[in-house]
Amino acid sequence: MNFNLPDNKYKAIVIGGSAGSFQLVTRILATVSKDFALPIFLCLHRLKHVRNGFVEALCIKSNKPVVEPYDKEPIKRGMVYLAPANYHLCIELGNTIALSSEDLVNNSRPAIDHTFETAAYVYKDKLIGILLSGANKDGALGMKKIKEAGGLTVVQSPEDSLINAMPSAAIAATNIDYVMPIDGIIDFLIELDRSYKMANI
Amino acid sequence: MTPLFTDNGNDIDIADVRKLTDLVKQRYGYDFKDYAMSSFRRRIKRVLELYKLKSVDKLIAILDSNTDFFEEFISEITVNVTEMFRDPTFWKILKEQIIPNILLSHDKISIWHAGCSSGEEVYSMSIVLQEMGILDKARIVATDLDTAIIKKAQSGTYSMKNMDVNRKNYQRYMGVHSLDDYFKEVNGEAVMDKALMQNVSFRRHDLVQGAVFSKFDLVLCRNVMIYFNQTLQNNVLNRLHESLFKYGYLAIGSKESLIWCEIANKFIVVNNEEKIYKKIKD
Ligand SMILES: C[S@@+](CC[C@H](N)C(=O)[O-])C[C@H]1O[C@@H](n2cnc3c(N)ncnc32)[C@H](O)[C@@H]1O
């Protein structure tokens, strides 16, 4: 597949997932290179009361460090940020992350919609949103916001998803630029990584 | 039929947020200018949806003409979500280390809950102190910006639905009894034992503009400053620092940090996992 990736246009990637997405995220983190330029924000549905273990599990195969940020942590290039248990992860003005203990959204805290919406507001057309397998409609509204702000939208194809409710809801909510199986999403990230490295030579 | 996606489409501009915070400041004296944009914009949007208002200008017009509406506005714009024994391990450390340490050098203990919301945190504290057998040695002040939520805290009445989470947290904290020993179920609601509140005084206090009013051995300000930007966090932290006795303790939310704050060098970290700090310099 050929991807239309304007040179160095994008500034950040947000990834949302729920049931059936953990293995995929592990694969993604094992694929992107150590010096992958963009910050990645991960919002994955998780148990509210289990604070430890998740980030460690993601780190095992990741080429890049994965952290659960503190409130108002400055965003750094090339870092991977995971929404902590029982907090929404939002992108704040001034290149920082803001956490929030607001109500559950779509039965979840962290909620993908909050991460996606705030990222779309801050990064505008310089954001890539990726939505993976999951069991509810969280992330659909967020994808719509990313699209409306001019960002790039990528969704795992429902047939390829273990649980297709989340991808399907996003596809129904807005125009998705790339609907593809996880292998395609991996190729896309490799291509993106390469385009950044080329542009830097 | 409920629509699949409830979204009125309008995004809130920063310029509109400014107009709103200016009006509220000038008309009512409250200052929301330095609240974190990501959540504050969302709260405004929520208020618009709740009252079916088409624009921020409409909201401004109502706030300007109808002063009775203001208290409701404050209740809706603030985030009041809370739990009893939130972060059970935090409460365990308080019981096993922090409170015993304070009592080594004092026979009384003074505690401030800054941003107490509906009071779950305060009841948790009283239960801890009660189970340690020192509730009568405590003086507790619990404050919040939102008058309606303070009334709720004083009434100590919670929906039974919320008690599930509270019970689970209490068990994880490893309380010596059952949480059910501390409340009675009345008409489907949990009514907390009033005796727990014997040494607690609730009052309205604004962390942004309120003066330092007393000094404490232990200040809890958990999940309040996450709704502020960094400038405001620094200001409020200075005030919290002033409100502590030297060698007193400050507890913030488990995902908050003092690392980026100017005041950090006047504290040492006592427990990094639970975000408990000790004031070591005036
Ligand atoms: C999310 S609750 C925190 C409750 C509890 N401390 C906890 O951690 O579960 C935040 C509270 O801070 C209060 N608050 C917001 N701005 C404030 C201010 N300027 N002064 C005092 N309280 C404020 C809100 O009304 C709300 O009740």
Tab-separated table of N, CA, C and O in Angstrom, chain A residues 48-49 51-52 68-74 84-88 90-94 96 98-103 109 114-115 117-118 121 137 140-141 144-145 148 169-170 172-173, chain B residues 4-7 9 11-14 36-39 41-43 45 79 81 83 86-87 89 165 172 223 225-230 233 253-257 259-260 272-275:
chain	number	residue	atom	x	y	z
A	48	LYS	N	-9.446	-0.137	36.635
A	48	LYS	CA	-9.303	1.123	37.350
A	48	LYS	C	-8.366	1.023	38.541
A	48	LYS	O	-7.655	1.956	38.865
A	49	HIS	N	-8.408	-0.102	39.230
A	49	HIS	CA	-7.707	-0.149	40.517
A	49	HIS	C	-6.329	-0.807	40.435
A	49	HIS	O	-5.654	-0.931	41.445
A	51	ARG	N	-2.830	-0.256	39.468
A	51	ARG	CA	-1.932	0.813	39.045
A	51	ARG	C	-0.659	0.284	38.408
A	51	ARG	O	-0.085	0.910	37.538
A	52	ASN	N	-0.199	-0.881	38.873
A	52	ASN	CA	1.109	-1.363	38.437
A	52	ASN	C	1.016	-2.529	37.471
A	52	ASN	O	0.018	-3.223	37.434
A	68	GLU	N	4.051	6.145	32.230
A	68	GLU	CA	2.760	6.708	32.610
A	68	GLU	C	3.069	8.104	33.131
A	68	GLU	O	3.694	8.253	34.164
A	69	PRO	N	2.677	9.127	32.398
A	69	PRO	CA	3.117	10.472	32.760
A	69	PRO	C	2.430	10.973	34.024
A	69	PRO	O	1.343	10.513	34.374
A	70	TYR	N	3.089	11.926	34.672
A	70	TYR	CA	2.448	12.675	35.743
A	70	TYR	C	1.669	13.826	35.139
A	70	TYR	O	1.921	14.235	34.002
A	71	ASP	N	0.778	14.386	35.918
A	71	ASP	CA	0.063	15.575	35.487
A	71	ASP	C	1.058	16.696	35.175
A	71	ASP	O	2.014	16.898	35.910
A	72	LYS	N	0.849	17.414	34.089
A	72	LYS	CA	1.653	18.536	33.610
A	72	LYS	C	3.083	18.133	33.243
A	72	LYS	O	3.994	18.958	33.220
A	73	GLU	N	3.272	16.872	32.925
A	73	GLU	CA	4.579	16.425	32.445
A	73	GLU	C	4.816	17.010	31.046
A	73	GLU	O	3.947	16.945	30.183
A	74	PRO	N	6.009	17.604	30.825
A	74	PRO	CA	6.313	18.141	29.495
A	74	PRO	C	6.418	17.011	28.466
A	74	PRO	O	6.969	15.953	28.766
A	84	PRO	N	-2.549	6.495	32.569
A	84	PRO	CA	-2.501	5.714	33.812
A	84	PRO	C	-3.884	5.194	34.237
A	84	PRO	O	-4.904	5.677	33.752
A	85	ALA	N	-3.883	4.222	35.128
A	85	ALA	CA	-5.136	3.669	35.642
A	85	ALA	C	-5.941	4.750	36.348
A	85	ALA	O	-5.385	5.552	37.104
A	86	ASN	N	-7.230	4.794	36.074
A	86	ASN	CA	-8.161	5.683	36.788
A	86	ASN	C	-7.993	7.180	36.489
A	86	ASN	O	-8.516	8.013	37.218
A	87	TYR	N	-7.246	7.527	35.448
A	87	TYR	CA	-7.138	8.931	35.028
A	87	TYR	C	-7.346	9.042	33.518
A	87	TYR	O	-6.860	8.193	32.771
A	88	HIS	N	-7.994	10.114	33.111
A	88	HIS	CA	-8.018	10.438	31.690
A	88	HIS	C	-6.709	11.125	31.349
A	88	HIS	O	-6.193	11.921	32.144
A	90	CYS	N	-5.024	13.780	28.862
A	90	CYS	CA	-5.368	14.831	27.906
A	90	CYS	C	-4.121	15.594	27.498
A	90	CYS	O	-3.155	15.674	28.252
A	91	ILE	N	-4.162	16.163	26.287
A	91	ILE	CA	-3.063	17.010	25.844
A	91	ILE	C	-3.432	18.437	26.216
A	91	ILE	O	-4.514	18.920	25.881
A	92	GLU	N	-2.527	19.089	26.934
A	92	GLU	CA	-2.792	20.435	27.438
A	92	GLU	C	-2.023	21.435	26.573
A	92	GLU	O	-1.046	21.077	25.915
A	93	LEU	N	-2.452	22.683	26.567
A	93	LEU	CA	-1.689	23.706	25.852
A	93	LEU	C	-0.322	23.843	26.511
A	93	LEU	O	-0.157	23.521	27.680
A	94	GLY	N	0.657	24.344	25.764
A	94	GLY	CA	1.987	24.541	26.338
A	94	GLY	C	2.795	23.258	26.363
A	94	GLY	O	3.656	23.071	27.219
A	96	THR	N	2.284	20.161	27.274
A	96	THR	CA	2.293	19.285	28.451
A	96	THR	C	1.099	18.335	28.395
A	96	THR	O	0.177	18.505	27.601
A	98	ALA	N	-2.045	16.725	30.593
A	98	ALA	CA	-2.868	16.953	31.787
A	98	ALA	C	-3.653	15.684	32.071
A	98	ALA	O	-4.171	15.048	31.161
A	99	LEU	N	-3.706	15.311	33.338
A	99	LEU	CA	-4.519	14.162	33.723
A	99	LEU	C	-5.814	14.678	34.332
A	99	LEU	O	-5.886	15.821	34.778
A	100	SER	N	-6.834	13.846	34.335
A	100	SER	CA	-8.116	14.268	34.880
A	100	SER	C	-8.830	13.087	35.526
A	100	SER	O	-8.763	11.961	35.025
A	101	SER	N	-9.510	13.378	36.630
A	101	SER	CA	-10.270	12.325	37.325
A	101	SER	C	-11.769	12.478	37.070
A	101	SER	O	-12.579	12.005	37.846
A	102	GLU	N	-12.130	13.173	35.989
A	102	GLU	CA	-13.548	13.342	35.642
A	102	GLU	C	-14.268	11.996	35.471
A	102	GLU	O	-13.617	10.963	35.379
A	103	ASP	N	-15.599	12.090	35.375
A	103	ASP	CA	-16.415	10.876	35.260
A	103	ASP	C	-15.941	9.935	34.166
A	103	ASP	O	-15.313	10.362	33.201
A	109	ARG	N	-12.324	5.020	32.306
A	109	ARG	CA	-11.372	6.060	32.679
A	109	ARG	C	-10.043	5.354	32.772
A	109	ARG	O	-9.865	4.567	33.699
A	114	HIS	N	-11.440	11.340	25.229
A	114	HIS	CA	-10.799	12.511	25.842
A	114	HIS	C	-9.374	12.710	25.311
A	114	HIS	O	-8.963	13.825	25.004
A	115	THR	N	-8.627	11.628	25.211
A	115	THR	CA	-7.258	11.743	24.697
A	115	THR	C	-7.277	12.262	23.263
A	115	THR	O	-6.564	13.200	22.909
A	117	GLU	N	-9.724	13.829	21.516
A	117	GLU	CA	-10.280	15.178	21.339
A	117	GLU	C	-9.285	16.257	21.729
A	117	GLU	O	-9.119	17.247	21.016
A	118	THR	N	-8.633	16.074	22.883
A	118	THR	CA	-7.715	17.123	23.325
A	118	THR	C	-6.479	17.166	22.438
A	118	THR	O	-5.935	18.232	22.171
A	121	TYR	N	-7.370	19.003	19.297
A	121	TYR	CA	-7.459	20.437	19.546
A	121	TYR	C	-6.071	21.087	19.552
A	121	TYR	O	-5.888	22.181	19.029
A	137	LYS	N	-17.929	1.929	21.969
A	137	LYS	CA	-17.793	2.955	20.927
A	137	LYS	C	-16.810	4.053	21.314
A	137	LYS	O	-16.739	5.091	20.654
A	140	ALA	N	-14.701	6.777	18.875
A	140	ALA	CA	-15.361	7.155	17.624
A	140	ALA	C	-15.501	8.677	17.529
A	140	ALA	O	-15.157	9.296	16.513
A	141	LEU	N	-15.986	9.260	18.611
A	141	LEU	CA	-16.142	10.712	18.632
A	141	LEU	C	-14.773	11.396	18.526
A	141	LEU	O	-14.616	12.399	17.820
A	144	LYS	N	-13.631	11.425	15.041
A	144	LYS	CA	-14.353	12.454	14.296
A	144	LYS	C	-13.684	13.813	14.508
A	144	LYS	O	-13.488	14.582	13.566
A	145	LYS	N	-13.286	14.068	15.730
A	145	LYS	CA	-12.627	15.351	16.041
A	145	LYS	C	-11.273	15.460	15.335
A	145	LYS	O	-10.889	16.526	14.852
A	148	GLU	N	-12.005	16.208	11.734
A	148	GLU	CA	-12.472	17.587	11.554
A	148	GLU	C	-11.342	18.604	11.684
A	148	GLU	O	-11.365	19.658	11.069
A	169	ALA	N	-17.609	1.491	15.049
A	169	ALA	CA	-18.218	2.742	15.500
A	169	ALA	C	-17.477	3.939	14.912
A	169	ALA	O	-18.090	4.924	14.494
A	170	ALA	N	-16.155	3.854	14.852
A	170	ALA	CA	-15.372	4.969	14.304
A	170	ALA	C	-15.640	5.128	12.815
A	170	ALA	O	-15.768	6.247	12.304
A	172	ALA	N	-18.323	4.378	11.295
A	172	ALA	CA	-19.663	4.960	11.138
A	172	ALA	C	-19.683	6.447	11.485
A	172	ALA	O	-20.508	7.198	10.969
A	173	ALA	N	-18.762	6.856	12.350
A	173	ALA	CA	-18.812	8.237	12.850
A	173	ALA	C	-18.174	9.241	11.905
A	173	ALA	O	-18.555	10.410	11.884
B	4	LEU	N	-26.433	8.114	18.655
B	4	LEU	CA	-25.211	7.336	18.915
B	4	LEU	C	-24.095	8.242	19.412
B	4	LEU	O	-23.356	7.906	20.319
B	5	PHE	N	-24.012	9.406	18.823
B	5	PHE	CA	-22.943	10.320	19.239
B	5	PHE	C	-23.536	11.645	19.673
B	5	PHE	O	-24.033	12.404	18.850
B	6	THR	N	-23.500	11.888	20.960
B	6	THR	CA	-24.012	13.159	21.447
B	6	THR	C	-22.885	14.170	21.398
B	6	THR	O	-21.947	14.127	22.161
B	7	ASP	N	-22.997	15.044	20.464
B	7	ASP	CA	-21.961	16.054	20.331
B	7	ASP	C	-22.582	17.216	19.576
B	7	ASP	O	-23.064	17.063	18.468
B	9	GLY	N	-21.136	19.600	18.394
B	9	GLY	CA	-20.284	20.097	17.324
B	9	GLY	C	-19.463	21.320	17.678
B	9	GLY	O	-18.305	21.376	17.338
B	11	ASP	N	-16.964	23.611	19.084
B	11	ASP	CA	-15.818	23.569	19.964
B	11	ASP	C	-15.720	24.913	20.653
B	11	ASP	O	-16.133	25.930	20.111
B	12	ILE	N	-15.202	24.874	21.861
B	12	ILE	CA	-15.109	26.107	22.641
B	12	ILE	C	-13.780	26.792	22.323
B	12	ILE	O	-12.730	26.199	22.469
B	13	ASP	N	-13.849	28.026	21.885
B	13	ASP	CA	-12.625	28.798	21.600
B	13	ASP	C	-11.981	29.296	22.867
B	13	ASP	O	-12.678	29.639	23.816
B	14	ILE	N	-10.678	29.468	22.802
B	14	ILE	CA	-9.968	30.056	23.939
B	14	ILE	C	-10.484	31.477	24.193
B	14	ILE	O	-10.628	31.906	25.340
B	36	ALA	N	-6.624	24.436	33.982
B	36	ALA	CA	-6.065	23.734	32.820
B	36	ALA	C	-7.086	23.755	31.690
B	36	ALA	O	-8.245	23.413	31.884
B	37	MET	N	-6.641	24.173	30.517
B	37	MET	CA	-7.546	24.354	29.387
B	37	MET	C	-8.232	23.059	28.965
B	37	MET	O	-9.415	23.058	28.619
B	38	SER	N	-7.482	21.953	28.956
B	38	SER	CA	-8.052	20.718	28.397
B	38	SER	C	-9.305	20.307	29.160
B	38	SER	O	-10.307	19.929	28.552
B	39	SER	N	-9.273	20.389	30.481
B	39	SER	CA	-10.478	20.003	31.220
B	39	SER	C	-11.473	21.149	31.326
B	39	SER	O	-12.673	20.930	31.272
B	41	ARG	N	-12.244	23.585	29.242
B	41	ARG	CA	-13.053	23.705	28.019
B	41	ARG	C	-14.136	22.636	28.000
B	41	ARG	O	-15.271	22.874	27.615
B	42	ARG	N	-13.744	21.436	28.428
B	42	ARG	CA	-14.701	20.329	28.439
B	42	ARG	C	-15.828	20.596	29.445
B	42	ARG	O	-16.980	20.281	29.210
B	43	ARG	N	-15.471	21.184	30.588
B	43	ARG	CA	-16.491	21.496	31.603
B	43	ARG	C	-17.470	22.541	31.061
B	43	ARG	O	-18.662	22.452	31.301
B	45	LYS	N	-18.238	23.058	27.954
B	45	LYS	CA	-19.054	22.375	26.967
B	45	LYS	C	-20.160	21.574	27.643
B	45	LYS	O	-21.311	21.562	27.206
B	79	VAL	N	-14.972	19.616	39.112
B	79	VAL	CA	-15.018	18.154	38.992
B	79	VAL	C	-15.049	17.576	40.396
B	79	VAL	O	-14.105	17.730	41.160
B	81	VAL	N	-15.762	14.256	41.251
B	81	VAL	CA	-15.646	12.797	41.327
B	81	VAL	C	-14.661	12.389	42.422
B	81	VAL	O	-13.541	12.898	42.481
B	83	GLU	N	-13.794	9.097	45.712
B	83	GLU	CA	-14.078	7.765	46.256
B	83	GLU	C	-13.585	7.723	47.689
B	83	GLU	O	-12.681	8.468	48.038
B	86	ARG	N	-9.672	6.088	48.124
B	86	ARG	CA	-9.075	6.099	46.793
B	86	ARG	C	-7.575	5.836	46.943
B	86	ARG	O	-6.921	6.447	47.776
B	87	ASP	N	-7.007	4.980	46.131
B	87	ASP	CA	-5.627	4.510	46.290
B	87	ASP	C	-5.433	3.893	47.672
B	87	ASP	O	-4.799	4.485	48.552
B	89	THR	N	-3.518	1.844	49.016
B	89	THR	CA	-2.163	1.755	49.576
B	89	THR	C	-1.729	3.087	50.197
B	89	THR	O	-0.964	3.107	51.161
B	165	VAL	N	-17.674	0.501	45.200
B	165	VAL	CA	-16.272	0.893	45.005
B	165	VAL	C	-15.636	1.193	46.362
B	165	VAL	O	-14.518	0.769	46.653
B	172	ARG	N	-9.181	-3.337	50.245
B	172	ARG	CA	-7.790	-3.313	49.763
B	172	ARG	C	-6.900	-2.553	50.727
B	172	ARG	O	-5.708	-2.823	50.830
B	223	ASN	N	-5.811	15.412	43.707
B	223	ASN	CA	-6.638	15.515	42.493
B	223	ASN	C	-7.413	16.822	42.419
B	223	ASN	O	-8.543	16.857	41.942
B	225	MET	N	-5.246	19.998	42.105
B	225	MET	CA	-4.358	20.824	41.275
B	225	MET	C	-4.208	20.305	39.851
B	225	MET	O	-3.712	21.027	38.992
B	226	ILE	N	-4.650	19.073	39.579
B	226	ILE	CA	-4.597	18.609	38.181
B	226	ILE	C	-5.518	19.458	37.297
B	226	ILE	O	-5.346	19.482	36.098
B	227	TYR	N	-6.445	20.164	37.909
B	227	TYR	CA	-7.337	21.027	37.113
B	227	TYR	C	-6.791	22.442	36.954
B	227	TYR	O	-7.460	23.302	36.400
B	228	PHE	N	-5.574	22.677	37.435
B	228	PHE	CA	-4.932	23.993	37.331
B	228	PHE	C	-3.769	23.930	36.343
B	228	PHE	O	-3.167	22.871	36.163
B	229	ASN	N	-3.430	25.075	35.740
B	229	ASN	CA	-2.216	25.096	34.926
B	229	ASN	C	-1.003	25.247	35.847
B	229	ASN	O	-1.147	25.393	37.071
B	230	GLN	N	0.191	25.210	35.259
B	230	GLN	CA	1.389	25.162	36.096
B	230	GLN	C	1.609	26.422	36.922
B	230	GLN	O	2.085	26.359	38.050
B	233	GLN	N	-0.668	26.106	39.815
B	233	GLN	CA	-0.166	25.056	40.715
B	233	GLN	C	0.939	25.615	41.609
B	233	GLN	O	0.959	25.369	42.817
B	253	GLY	N	-2.244	13.878	44.751
B	253	GLY	CA	-2.760	12.690	44.051
B	253	GLY	C	-1.632	11.802	43.537
B	253	GLY	O	-0.517	12.270	43.309
B	254	SER	N	-1.925	10.536	43.312
B	254	SER	CA	-0.862	9.578	42.979
B	254	SER	C	-0.218	9.880	41.625
B	254	SER	O	0.899	9.446	41.366
B	255	LYS	N	-0.888	10.629	40.758
B	255	LYS	CA	-0.274	10.983	39.474
B	255	LYS	C	0.042	12.471	39.373
B	255	LYS	O	0.163	13.026	38.288
B	256	GLU	N	0.151	13.126	40.528
B	256	GLU	CA	0.618	14.514	40.538
B	256	GLU	C	2.072	14.491	40.981
B	256	GLU	O	2.531	13.520	41.561
B	257	SER	N	2.800	15.553	40.713
B	257	SER	CA	4.198	15.569	41.103
B	257	SER	C	4.661	16.980	41.410
B	257	SER	O	4.173	17.941	40.824
B	259	ILE	N	7.848	17.698	40.959
B	259	ILE	CA	9.138	17.828	40.246
B	259	ILE	C	9.289	19.156	39.518
B	259	ILE	O	10.341	19.773	39.537
B	260	TRP	N	8.219	19.611	38.855
B	260	TRP	CA	8.346	20.804	38.022
B	260	TRP	C	8.016	22.083	38.775
B	260	TRP	O	7.904	23.141	38.183
B	272	ASN	N	7.343	8.147	47.310
B	272	ASN	CA	7.172	8.586	45.936
B	272	ASN	C	5.977	7.926	45.253
B	272	ASN	O	5.279	8.538	44.473
B	273	GLU	N	5.747	6.674	45.585
B	273	GLU	CA	4.634	5.937	44.993
B	273	GLU	C	3.294	6.579	45.380
B	273	GLU	O	2.401	6.730	44.569
B	274	GLU	N	3.175	6.987	46.629
B	274	GLU	CA	1.905	7.548	47.114
B	274	GLU	C	1.912	9.064	47.139
B	274	GLU	O	0.956	9.694	47.586
B	275	LYS	N	3.025	9.669	46.706
B	275	LYS	CA	3.143	11.122	46.603
B	275	LYS	C	2.893	11.835	47.945
B	275	LYS	O	1.998	12.668	48.081
